Amino acid sequence: AEARSMESLEKQLICPICLEMFTKPVVILPCQHNLCRKCANDVFQASNPLWQSRGSSAVPSGGRFRCPSCRHEVVLDRHGVYGLQRNLLVENIIDIYKQESARPLHAKAEQQLMCEEHEDERINIYCLRCEAPTCSLCKVFGAHKDCEVAPLPAVYQRQKSELSDGIAMLVASNDRIQAIITQMEEICHTIEENGRRQKQQLGLRFEALCGILEERRKELLQILGREQEEKVQHVRGLIRQYGDHLETSSKLVETAIQAMEEPQMAVYLQVGFFASCRITDMSKVSMSSRPEPGYESMEHFSINVDCVAEMLRTIEFQPGD
């Protein structure tokens, strides 16, 4: 039970980058996760290759990377990783753990791993050709006697270092990919904003064109309406003039007919003479004023908008400078 408790404690003290127990100093990220300072600096340097190292003559600017445990973005000031707070509590727990355990729990587990072919032999070497852990007797007498081998701790440290480097590279690559995704999301947002703005400008331009067309339509309608009214008034004036002449002539006809019915010659001579004089005067009145042929035509107010319509159809977007 004590061994299981120690193993559980050790799992809580493993760095997610190097997969080893935290190496002091331990830094605490804003998301409350912990990293070895060296591992945090490796990830930070991989995510910010242009960041100037500590001790440079120029003042470095801040940078950012993502926590390998939760992907929370960590924003650093000009001090870089050295500006992060140390987690003294975790460091003290590591000291106590190391005092209670003379060697790592995984080392104990290795001592207990025995060879399947030689039950009394510990697995202590690594076959490089077969890529498998084995024991010394397998190398001398067994299946790996013709293979090249190496000490198990050396291979373990090398592969663990390679895995740690791979994790750091992958984390840095993920940060770069996330930065690219964020940048492209910002580009999408900018495209949408620019599209909305240009749509608004396009609407305003066409509204202005519609306003110009409407204004011109009203002007042309006023010109056409004025001439229409002038012509109608002129013709109606002639109608009134002819009507008055017709009314006077009709009354004169009635008077002449009545004079023709007068039986007394003396009275007839007086009335008839007067009617004859008026008929003579009426016949001399000229009624030649009338509209000229085609006066009623309004065809000269026709307009041709084909060229304008064609021009409107050729409206295109202008390329930006």
Short mmCIF file of C-alpha atoms in Angstrom, two decimals:
data_model
loop_
_atom_site.label_atom_id
_atom_site.label_comp_id
_atom_site.label_asym_id
_atom_site.label_seq_id
_atom_site.Cartn_x
_atom_site.Cartn_y
_atom_site.Cartn_z
CA ALA A 1 0.00 0.00 0.00
CA GLU A 2 2.83 2.35 0.80
CA ALA A 3 4.46 1.57 -2.54
CA ARG A 4 1.20 2.30 -4.36
CA SER A 5 0.87 5.59 -2.48
CA MET A 6 4.42 6.56 -3.42
CA GLU A 7 3.76 5.61 -7.04
CA SER A 8 0.58 7.67 -7.07
CA LEU A 9 2.48 10.62 -5.59
CA GLU A 10 5.21 10.27 -8.18
CA LYS A 11 2.63 10.45 -11.01
CA GLN A 12 1.56 13.82 -9.66
CA LEU A 13 5.18 15.01 -9.74
CA ILE A 14 5.90 14.08 -13.38
CA CYS A 15 6.55 16.90 -15.86
CA PRO A 16 4.30 16.56 -18.97
CA ILE A 17 7.22 17.61 -21.18
CA CYS A 18 10.20 15.54 -20.11
CA LEU A 19 8.10 12.83 -18.40
CA GLU A 20 10.55 12.95 -15.51
CA MET A 21 10.03 14.17 -11.99
CA PHE A 22 9.97 17.97 -11.88
CA THR A 23 13.45 19.48 -11.83
CA LYS A 24 13.89 22.52 -9.64
CA PRO A 25 13.08 25.27 -10.08
CA VAL A 26 9.44 24.39 -10.82
CA VAL A 27 7.37 27.20 -12.38
CA ILE A 28 3.61 27.54 -12.02
CA LEU A 29 1.64 28.66 -15.10
CA PRO A 30 -1.37 31.02 -14.96
CA CYS A 31 -3.59 27.95 -15.49
CA GLN A 32 -2.10 26.46 -12.24
CA HIS A 33 -0.24 23.65 -14.06
CA ASN A 34 3.46 23.07 -13.36
CA LEU A 35 6.52 22.63 -15.57
CA CYS A 36 10.23 22.36 -15.08
CA ARG A 37 11.70 25.75 -15.85
CA LYS A 38 13.99 24.19 -18.45
CA CYS A 39 11.05 22.40 -20.14
CA ALA A 40 8.96 25.57 -20.03
CA ASN A 41 11.85 27.49 -21.58
CA ASP A 42 12.28 24.83 -24.32
CA VAL A 43 8.61 25.04 -25.26
CA PHE A 44 8.71 28.84 -25.09
CA GLN A 45 11.82 29.04 -27.29
CA ALA A 46 10.28 26.64 -29.82
CA SER A 47 7.11 28.73 -30.00
CA ASN A 48 9.02 32.02 -30.16
CA PRO A 49 12.17 31.38 -32.21
CA LEU A 50 12.87 35.11 -32.63
CA TRP A 51 12.74 35.83 -28.89
CA GLN A 52 16.12 37.02 -27.61
CA SER A 53 17.65 34.89 -24.90
CA ARG A 54 18.21 36.03 -21.33
CA GLY A 55 21.29 38.21 -20.97
CA SER A 56 21.11 39.73 -24.44
CA SER A 57 22.18 43.36 -24.71
CA ALA A 58 18.89 44.31 -26.32
CA VAL A 59 15.69 44.35 -24.24
CA PRO A 60 13.64 41.30 -25.28
CA SER A 61 9.96 41.54 -25.92
CA GLY A 62 7.34 39.21 -24.44
CA GLY A 63 6.07 36.05 -26.06
CA ARG A 64 3.49 33.34 -25.63
CA PHE A 65 3.02 29.58 -25.73
CA ARG A 66 0.31 27.08 -24.75
CA CYS A 67 0.23 24.92 -21.65
CA PRO A 68 0.91 21.29 -22.74
CA SER A 69 -1.65 20.04 -20.21
CA CYS A 70 -4.71 22.19 -20.93
CA ARG A 71 -3.74 24.26 -24.04
CA HIS A 72 -4.33 27.49 -22.12
CA GLU A 73 -2.40 30.34 -23.72
CA VAL A 74 0.41 31.61 -21.49
CA VAL A 75 1.45 35.20 -22.18
CA LEU A 76 4.88 36.17 -20.86
CA ASP A 77 6.44 39.56 -20.25
CA ARG A 78 9.91 40.68 -21.34
CA HIS A 79 11.50 38.35 -18.74
CA GLY A 80 10.16 35.29 -20.56
CA VAL A 81 9.98 32.08 -18.52
CA TYR A 82 12.07 33.70 -15.78
CA GLY A 83 9.12 35.95 -15.05
CA LEU A 84 6.94 32.98 -13.98
CA GLN A 85 6.42 32.32 -10.28
CA ARG A 86 8.21 29.34 -8.72
CA ASN A 87 6.06 26.67 -7.10
CA LEU A 88 7.90 26.24 -3.81
CA LEU A 89 5.25 23.85 -2.49
CA VAL A 90 5.88 21.34 -5.28
CA GLU A 91 9.63 21.71 -4.82
CA ASN A 92 9.31 20.94 -1.11
CA ILE A 93 7.12 17.90 -1.87
CA ILE A 94 9.79 16.63 -4.30
CA ASP A 95 12.48 17.01 -1.63
CA ILE A 96 10.39 15.06 0.87
CA TYR A 97 9.62 12.39 -1.71
CA LYS A 98 13.28 11.93 -2.57
CA GLN A 99 14.15 11.63 1.11
CA GLU A 100 11.49 8.92 1.57
CA SER A 101 12.51 7.02 -1.55
CA ALA A 102 16.16 6.37 -2.17
CA ARG A 103 15.53 5.55 -5.80
CA PRO A 104 12.67 6.18 -8.22
CA LEU A 105 9.74 3.77 -8.18
CA HIS A 106 10.19 2.97 -11.85
CA ALA A 107 13.78 1.84 -11.06
CA LYS A 108 12.41 -0.60 -8.50
CA ALA A 109 10.03 -1.93 -11.07
CA GLU A 110 12.92 -2.45 -13.45
CA GLN A 111 14.82 -4.48 -10.86
CA GLN A 112 11.85 -6.78 -10.53
CA LEU A 113 11.51 -7.34 -14.32
CA MET A 114 12.99 -10.78 -15.01
CA CYS A 115 13.78 -12.58 -18.26
CA GLU A 116 11.17 -15.03 -19.47
CA GLU A 117 13.83 -17.45 -20.84
CA HIS A 118 16.11 -17.23 -17.80
CA GLU A 119 13.91 -16.74 -14.75
CA ASP A 120 16.79 -15.87 -12.45
CA GLU A 121 18.23 -13.19 -14.72
CA ARG A 122 17.22 -9.54 -14.64
CA ILE A 123 16.56 -7.73 -17.90
CA ASN A 124 19.49 -5.34 -18.02
CA ILE A 125 20.44 -4.88 -21.69
CA TYR A 126 18.71 -3.80 -24.88
CA CYS A 127 19.00 -5.53 -28.24
CA LEU A 128 19.46 -2.81 -30.84
CA ARG A 129 18.67 -5.06 -33.80
CA CYS A 130 15.54 -6.67 -32.35
CA GLU A 131 14.63 -3.51 -30.46
CA ALA A 132 13.72 -5.46 -27.34
CA PRO A 133 14.96 -5.55 -23.72
CA THR A 134 16.72 -8.78 -22.76
CA CYS A 135 19.14 -10.29 -20.25
CA SER A 136 22.86 -11.04 -20.38
CA LEU A 137 22.38 -14.80 -20.81
CA CYS A 138 20.23 -14.19 -23.90
CA LYS A 139 23.12 -12.22 -25.34
CA VAL A 140 25.72 -14.88 -24.49
CA PHE A 141 23.79 -18.11 -25.12
CA GLY A 142 20.29 -17.22 -26.30
CA ALA A 143 18.44 -15.68 -29.22
CA HIS A 144 20.40 -12.39 -29.14
CA LYS A 145 23.94 -13.81 -29.17
CA ASP A 146 24.62 -12.42 -32.66
CA CYS A 147 22.91 -9.05 -32.04
CA GLU A 148 24.38 -5.73 -31.03
CA VAL A 149 23.25 -4.69 -27.56
CA ALA A 150 23.57 -1.67 -25.32
CA PRO A 151 23.09 -1.04 -21.60
CA LEU A 152 19.43 -0.69 -20.74
CA PRO A 153 19.83 2.60 -18.78
CA ALA A 154 21.68 4.23 -21.68
CA VAL A 155 19.02 3.24 -24.21
CA TYR A 156 16.33 4.22 -21.72
CA GLN A 157 17.81 7.69 -21.23
CA ARG A 158 18.40 8.19 -24.95
CA GLN A 159 14.90 7.16 -25.97
CA LYS A 160 13.35 9.14 -23.15
CA SER A 161 15.35 12.20 -24.20
CA GLU A 162 14.25 11.70 -27.82
CA LEU A 163 10.63 11.35 -26.72
CA SER A 164 10.92 14.47 -24.58
CA ASP A 165 12.38 16.41 -27.51
CA GLY A 166 9.63 15.05 -29.74
CA ILE A 167 6.98 16.13 -27.25
CA ALA A 168 8.48 19.60 -27.05
CA MET A 169 8.62 19.84 -30.85
CA LEU A 170 5.04 18.59 -31.16
CA VAL A 171 3.81 21.04 -28.55
CA ALA A 172 5.61 23.88 -30.32
CA SER A 173 4.18 22.70 -33.65
CA ASN A 174 0.70 22.62 -32.12
CA ASP A 175 1.22 26.16 -30.88
CA ARG A 176 2.23 27.30 -34.34
CA ILE A 177 -0.76 25.53 -35.89
CA GLN A 178 -3.05 27.10 -33.30
CA ALA A 179 -1.54 30.51 -34.07
CA ILE A 180 -2.17 29.94 -37.78
CA ILE A 181 -5.77 28.88 -37.05
CA THR A 182 -6.28 31.96 -34.89
CA GLN A 183 -4.81 34.15 -37.62
CA MET A 184 -7.07 32.60 -40.27
CA GLU A 185 -10.09 33.03 -37.99
CA GLU A 186 -9.18 36.70 -37.67
CA ILE A 187 -8.86 36.86 -41.47
CA CYS A 188 -12.37 35.36 -41.81
CA HIS A 189 -13.70 37.94 -39.37
CA THR A 190 -11.97 40.75 -41.27
CA ILE A 191 -13.35 39.43 -44.59
CA GLU A 192 -16.87 39.42 -43.16
CA GLU A 193 -16.47 42.96 -41.80
CA ASN A 194 -15.03 44.25 -45.08
CA GLY A 195 -17.79 42.47 -47.03
CA ARG A 196 -20.51 44.08 -44.90
CA ARG A 197 -18.89 47.48 -45.29
CA GLN A 198 -18.58 47.14 -49.07
CA LYS A 199 -22.17 45.90 -49.35
CA GLN A 200 -23.28 49.00 -47.49
CA GLN A 201 -21.21 51.22 -49.80
CA LEU A 202 -22.61 49.42 -52.86
CA GLY A 203 -26.16 49.99 -51.63
CA LEU A 204 -25.45 53.68 -51.08
CA ARG A 205 -24.00 54.05 -54.60
CA PHE A 206 -27.06 52.48 -56.23
CA GLU A 207 -29.39 54.49 -54.04
CA ALA A 208 -27.60 57.63 -55.27
CA LEU A 209 -28.04 56.50 -58.89
CA CYS A 210 -31.72 55.82 -58.26
CA GLY A 211 -32.02 59.28 -56.71
CA ILE A 212 -30.47 60.90 -59.79
CA LEU A 213 -32.81 58.97 -62.10
CA GLU A 214 -35.84 59.90 -60.01
CA GLU A 215 -34.86 63.56 -59.96
CA ARG A 216 -34.33 63.62 -63.72
CA ARG A 217 -37.65 61.81 -64.28
CA LYS A 218 -39.47 64.50 -62.31
CA GLU A 219 -37.73 67.28 -64.31
CA LEU A 220 -38.66 65.70 -67.66
CA LEU A 221 -42.25 65.11 -66.50
CA GLN A 222 -42.51 68.79 -65.56
CA ILE A 223 -41.26 69.90 -69.00
CA LEU A 224 -43.68 67.54 -70.76
CA GLY A 225 -46.53 68.60 -68.47
CA ARG A 226 -45.94 72.31 -69.14
CA GLU A 227 -46.09 71.92 -72.93
CA GLN A 228 -49.10 69.62 -72.63
CA GLU A 229 -50.93 72.25 -70.60
CA GLU A 230 -49.94 75.04 -72.99
CA LYS A 231 -51.22 73.14 -76.03
CA VAL A 232 -54.47 72.12 -74.35
CA GLN A 233 -55.13 75.72 -73.21
CA HIS A 234 -54.45 77.04 -76.72
CA VAL A 235 -56.86 74.55 -78.34
CA ARG A 236 -59.49 75.15 -75.69
CA GLY A 237 -59.20 78.90 -76.38
CA LEU A 238 -59.92 78.23 -80.06
CA ILE A 239 -62.87 76.00 -79.08
CA ARG A 240 -64.34 78.84 -77.01
CA GLN A 241 -63.78 81.30 -79.89
CA TYR A 242 -65.54 79.01 -82.40
CA GLY A 243 -68.27 78.28 -79.90
CA ASP A 244 -69.02 81.97 -79.38
CA HIS A 245 -69.12 82.50 -83.16
CA LEU A 246 -71.46 79.52 -83.56
CA GLU A 247 -73.80 80.75 -80.83
CA THR A 248 -73.98 84.26 -82.36
CA SER A 249 -74.55 82.82 -85.82
CA SER A 250 -77.33 80.53 -84.56
CA LYS A 251 -79.14 83.42 -82.90
CA LEU A 252 -78.80 85.47 -86.06
CA VAL A 253 -80.35 82.63 -88.06
CA GLU A 254 -83.28 82.54 -85.68
CA THR A 255 -83.72 86.32 -86.02
CA ALA A 256 -83.59 86.13 -89.83
CA ILE A 257 -86.17 83.32 -89.89
CA GLN A 258 -88.49 85.37 -87.73
CA ALA A 259 -88.01 88.35 -90.07
CA MET A 260 -88.92 86.17 -93.01
CA GLU A 261 -92.27 85.43 -91.38
CA GLU A 262 -93.17 89.12 -90.91
CA PRO A 263 -96.39 89.75 -93.01
CA GLN A 264 -96.22 93.54 -93.06
CA MET A 265 -93.88 94.79 -95.71
CA ALA A 266 -92.89 97.99 -93.91
CA VAL A 267 -91.95 96.13 -90.74
CA TYR A 268 -90.22 93.40 -92.73
CA LEU A 269 -88.10 95.98 -94.57
CA GLN A 270 -86.94 97.40 -91.31
CA VAL A 271 -86.22 94.07 -89.58
CA GLY A 272 -85.00 92.27 -92.67
CA PHE A 273 -82.59 95.00 -93.62
CA PHE A 274 -81.03 94.89 -90.18
CA ALA A 275 -80.78 91.07 -90.29
CA SER A 276 -79.23 91.18 -93.73
CA CYS A 277 -76.60 93.64 -92.54
CA ARG A 278 -75.70 91.43 -89.60
CA ILE A 279 -75.51 88.32 -91.73
CA THR A 280 -73.19 90.18 -94.09
CA ASP A 281 -70.98 91.25 -91.18
CA MET A 282 -70.99 87.74 -89.70
CA SER A 283 -69.94 86.18 -92.96
CA LYS A 284 -66.93 88.47 -93.11
CA VAL A 285 -65.57 87.26 -89.76
CA SER A 286 -62.53 85.05 -90.42
CA MET A 287 -62.44 81.71 -88.59
CA SER A 288 -59.19 80.42 -90.05
CA SER A 289 -57.39 80.01 -86.70
CA ARG A 290 -56.95 76.32 -86.01
CA PRO A 291 -54.13 74.01 -84.83
CA GLU A 292 -51.59 73.10 -87.42
CA PRO A 293 -51.45 69.49 -88.61
CA GLY A 294 -49.53 67.41 -86.07
CA TYR A 295 -50.02 70.03 -83.38
CA GLU A 296 -51.38 67.37 -81.04
CA SER A 297 -48.29 65.16 -81.37
CA MET A 298 -46.06 64.74 -78.29
CA GLU A 299 -43.58 62.40 -79.93
CA HIS A 300 -40.73 64.91 -79.56
CA PHE A 301 -40.75 64.08 -75.85
CA SER A 302 -39.66 60.49 -76.50
CA ILE A 303 -36.34 59.51 -74.90
CA ASN A 304 -33.91 56.70 -75.68
CA VAL A 305 -32.43 55.11 -72.57
CA ASP A 306 -30.85 52.13 -74.33
CA CYS A 307 -27.34 53.56 -74.11
CA VAL A 308 -27.81 54.48 -70.47
CA ALA A 309 -29.22 51.03 -69.68
CA GLU A 310 -26.28 49.41 -71.44
CA MET A 311 -23.88 51.59 -69.49
CA LEU A 312 -25.59 50.59 -66.24
CA ARG A 313 -25.21 46.93 -67.16
CA THR A 314 -21.46 47.41 -67.51
CA ILE A 315 -21.03 48.62 -63.93
CA GLU A 316 -18.25 46.53 -62.42
CA PHE A 317 -16.11 46.54 -59.31
CA GLN A 318 -12.93 48.55 -59.62
CA PRO A 319 -9.71 46.79 -58.55
CA GLY A 320 -8.15 48.29 -55.45
CA ASP A 321 -4.93 50.25 -55.62
#
